[in-house]
Coordinates of C-alpha atoms in Angstrom, one line a residue:
X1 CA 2.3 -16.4 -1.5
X2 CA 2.5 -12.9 -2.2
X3 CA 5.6 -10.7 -2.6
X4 CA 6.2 -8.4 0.2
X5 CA 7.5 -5.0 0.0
X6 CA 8.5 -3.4 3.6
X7 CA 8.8 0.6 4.0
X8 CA 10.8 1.9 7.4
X9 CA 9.5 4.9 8.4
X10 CA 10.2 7.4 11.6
X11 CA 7.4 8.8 13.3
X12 CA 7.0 12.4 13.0
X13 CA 5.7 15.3 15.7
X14 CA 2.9 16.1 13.6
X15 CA 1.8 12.5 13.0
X16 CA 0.7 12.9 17.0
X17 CA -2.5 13.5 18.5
X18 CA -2.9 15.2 21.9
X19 CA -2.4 12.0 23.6
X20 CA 1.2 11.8 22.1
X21 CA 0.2 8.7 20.0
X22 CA -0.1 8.7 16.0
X23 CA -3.3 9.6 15.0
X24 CA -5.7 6.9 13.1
X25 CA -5.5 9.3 9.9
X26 CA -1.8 9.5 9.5
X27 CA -1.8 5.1 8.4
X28 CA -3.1 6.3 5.1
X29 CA -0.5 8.0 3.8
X30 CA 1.7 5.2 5.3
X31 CA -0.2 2.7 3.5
X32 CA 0.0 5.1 0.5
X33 CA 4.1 5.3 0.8
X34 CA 4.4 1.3 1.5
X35 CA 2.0 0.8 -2.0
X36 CA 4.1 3.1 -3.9
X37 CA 7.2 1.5 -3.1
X38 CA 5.5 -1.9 -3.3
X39 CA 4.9 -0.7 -7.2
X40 CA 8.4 0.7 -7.7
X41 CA 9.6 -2.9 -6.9
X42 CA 8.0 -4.4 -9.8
X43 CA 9.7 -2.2 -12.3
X44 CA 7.6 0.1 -12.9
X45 CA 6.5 3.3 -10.8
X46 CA 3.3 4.8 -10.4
X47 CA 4.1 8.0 -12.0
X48 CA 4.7 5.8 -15.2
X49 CA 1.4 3.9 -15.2
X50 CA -0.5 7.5 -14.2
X51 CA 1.8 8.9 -17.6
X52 CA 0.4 5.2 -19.2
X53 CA -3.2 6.7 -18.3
X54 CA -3.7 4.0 -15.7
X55 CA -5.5 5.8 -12.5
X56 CA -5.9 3.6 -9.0
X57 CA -8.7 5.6 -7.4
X58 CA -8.8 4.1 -4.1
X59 CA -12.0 2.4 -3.7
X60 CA -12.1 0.8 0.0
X61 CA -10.2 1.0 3.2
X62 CA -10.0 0.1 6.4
X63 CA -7.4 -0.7 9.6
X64 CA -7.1 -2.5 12.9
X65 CA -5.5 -0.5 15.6
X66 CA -3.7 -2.8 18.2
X67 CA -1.3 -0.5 20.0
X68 CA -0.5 3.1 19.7
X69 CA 3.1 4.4 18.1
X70 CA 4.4 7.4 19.5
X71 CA 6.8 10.3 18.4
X72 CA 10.1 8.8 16.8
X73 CA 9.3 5.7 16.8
X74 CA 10.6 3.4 14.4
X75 CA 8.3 1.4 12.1
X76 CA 8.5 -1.1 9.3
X77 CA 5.4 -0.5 6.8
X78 CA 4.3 -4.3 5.1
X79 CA 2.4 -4.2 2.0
X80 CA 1.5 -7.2 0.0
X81 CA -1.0 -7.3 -3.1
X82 CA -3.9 -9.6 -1.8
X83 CA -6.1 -9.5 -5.0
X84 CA -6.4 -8.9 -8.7
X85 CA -9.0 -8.7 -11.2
X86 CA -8.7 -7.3 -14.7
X87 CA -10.5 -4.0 -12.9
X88 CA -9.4 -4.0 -9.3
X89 CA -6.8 -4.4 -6.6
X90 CA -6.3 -4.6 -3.0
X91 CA -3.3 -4.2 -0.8
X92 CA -2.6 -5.1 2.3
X93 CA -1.0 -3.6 5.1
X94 CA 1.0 -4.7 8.2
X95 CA 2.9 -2.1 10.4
X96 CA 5.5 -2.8 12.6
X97 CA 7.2 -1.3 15.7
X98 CA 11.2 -1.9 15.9
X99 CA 13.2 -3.3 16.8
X100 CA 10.9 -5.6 18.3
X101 CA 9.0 -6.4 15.3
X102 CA 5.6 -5.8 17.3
X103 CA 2.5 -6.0 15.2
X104 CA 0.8 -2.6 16.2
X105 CA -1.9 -2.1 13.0
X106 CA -3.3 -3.7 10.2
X107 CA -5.2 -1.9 7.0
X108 CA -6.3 -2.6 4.0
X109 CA -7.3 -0.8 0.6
X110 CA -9.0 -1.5 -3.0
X111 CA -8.5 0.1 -6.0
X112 CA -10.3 0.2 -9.1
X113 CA -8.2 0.6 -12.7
X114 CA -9.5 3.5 -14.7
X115 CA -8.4 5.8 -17.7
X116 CA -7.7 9.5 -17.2
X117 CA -11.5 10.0 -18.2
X118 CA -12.5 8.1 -14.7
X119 CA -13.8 5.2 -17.2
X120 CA -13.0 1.6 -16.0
X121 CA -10.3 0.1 -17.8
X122 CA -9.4 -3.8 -18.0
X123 CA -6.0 -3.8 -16.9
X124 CA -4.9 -7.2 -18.4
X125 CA -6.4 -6.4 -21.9
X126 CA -5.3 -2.8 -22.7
X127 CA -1.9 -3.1 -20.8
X128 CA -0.6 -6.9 -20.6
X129 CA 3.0 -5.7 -19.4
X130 CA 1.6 -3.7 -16.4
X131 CA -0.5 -7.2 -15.6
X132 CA 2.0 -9.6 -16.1
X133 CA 4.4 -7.6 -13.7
X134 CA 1.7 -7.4 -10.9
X135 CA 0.3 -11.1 -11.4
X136 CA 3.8 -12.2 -10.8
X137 CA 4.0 -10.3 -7.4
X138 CA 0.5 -11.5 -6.7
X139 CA 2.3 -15.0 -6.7
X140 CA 5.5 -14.7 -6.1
X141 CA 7.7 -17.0 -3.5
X142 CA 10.2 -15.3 -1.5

């Protein structure tokens, strides 16, 4: 099982569409928020692999809408790694309307490892530390 790293986040006004609801763009940046602190929790942060020259261009995405969140509304943001190769890495997200813990979307995104020249890097060769903390929250029991 897979360490799990939860964000809480308060909708904003400007996260809302027309129809009052948070629009489908706005999850990214969630997602992007819930990774980063997902990161931070391993004991490193991304500004120090970035500084390390370790890049995670995003290389998929996608999400599951199930129920629309609306202007202050309170939300839990889930993110677990799901994979791990020497060259990639995907997340996964769950978020959560509270207090009722209601499942309202689900998203997911890959990442590739490269150096700051955009060249593919193997992550557990050419930095064994930064592997060895992510493996163990690939695995990791709670």
């Amino acid at each position: 099982m897979s360490y799990i790293s939860e964000t809480c986040l308060t909708v904003r006004y400007a996260e809302t569409d027309m129809m009052g609801i948070v629009h489908h763009s706005r999850y990214y940046p969630w997602f992007e928020v819930a990774r980063t602190d997902f990161i931070k929790k391993s004991g490193m942060s991304y500004t120090e692999m970035e500084n390390m020259g370790i890049l995670l261009p995003l290389t998929e995405t996608g999400a599951k809408y199930y129920y629309g969140l609306k202007y202050e509304d309170e939300v839990v943001v889930r993110c677990k790694l799901t994979k791990l190769t020497v060259a990639r890495c995907e997340f996964e997200y769950e978020v959560y309307k509270l207090p009722e813990m209601k499942l309202m979307t689900v998203g997911k995104t890959g990442h590739g490892f490269i150096n700051r020249d955009f060249v593919p890097i193997n992550l557990k060769k050419l930095y064994p530390e930064v592997w060895r903390k992510l493996s163990e929250l690939l695995y990791k029991e709670d």
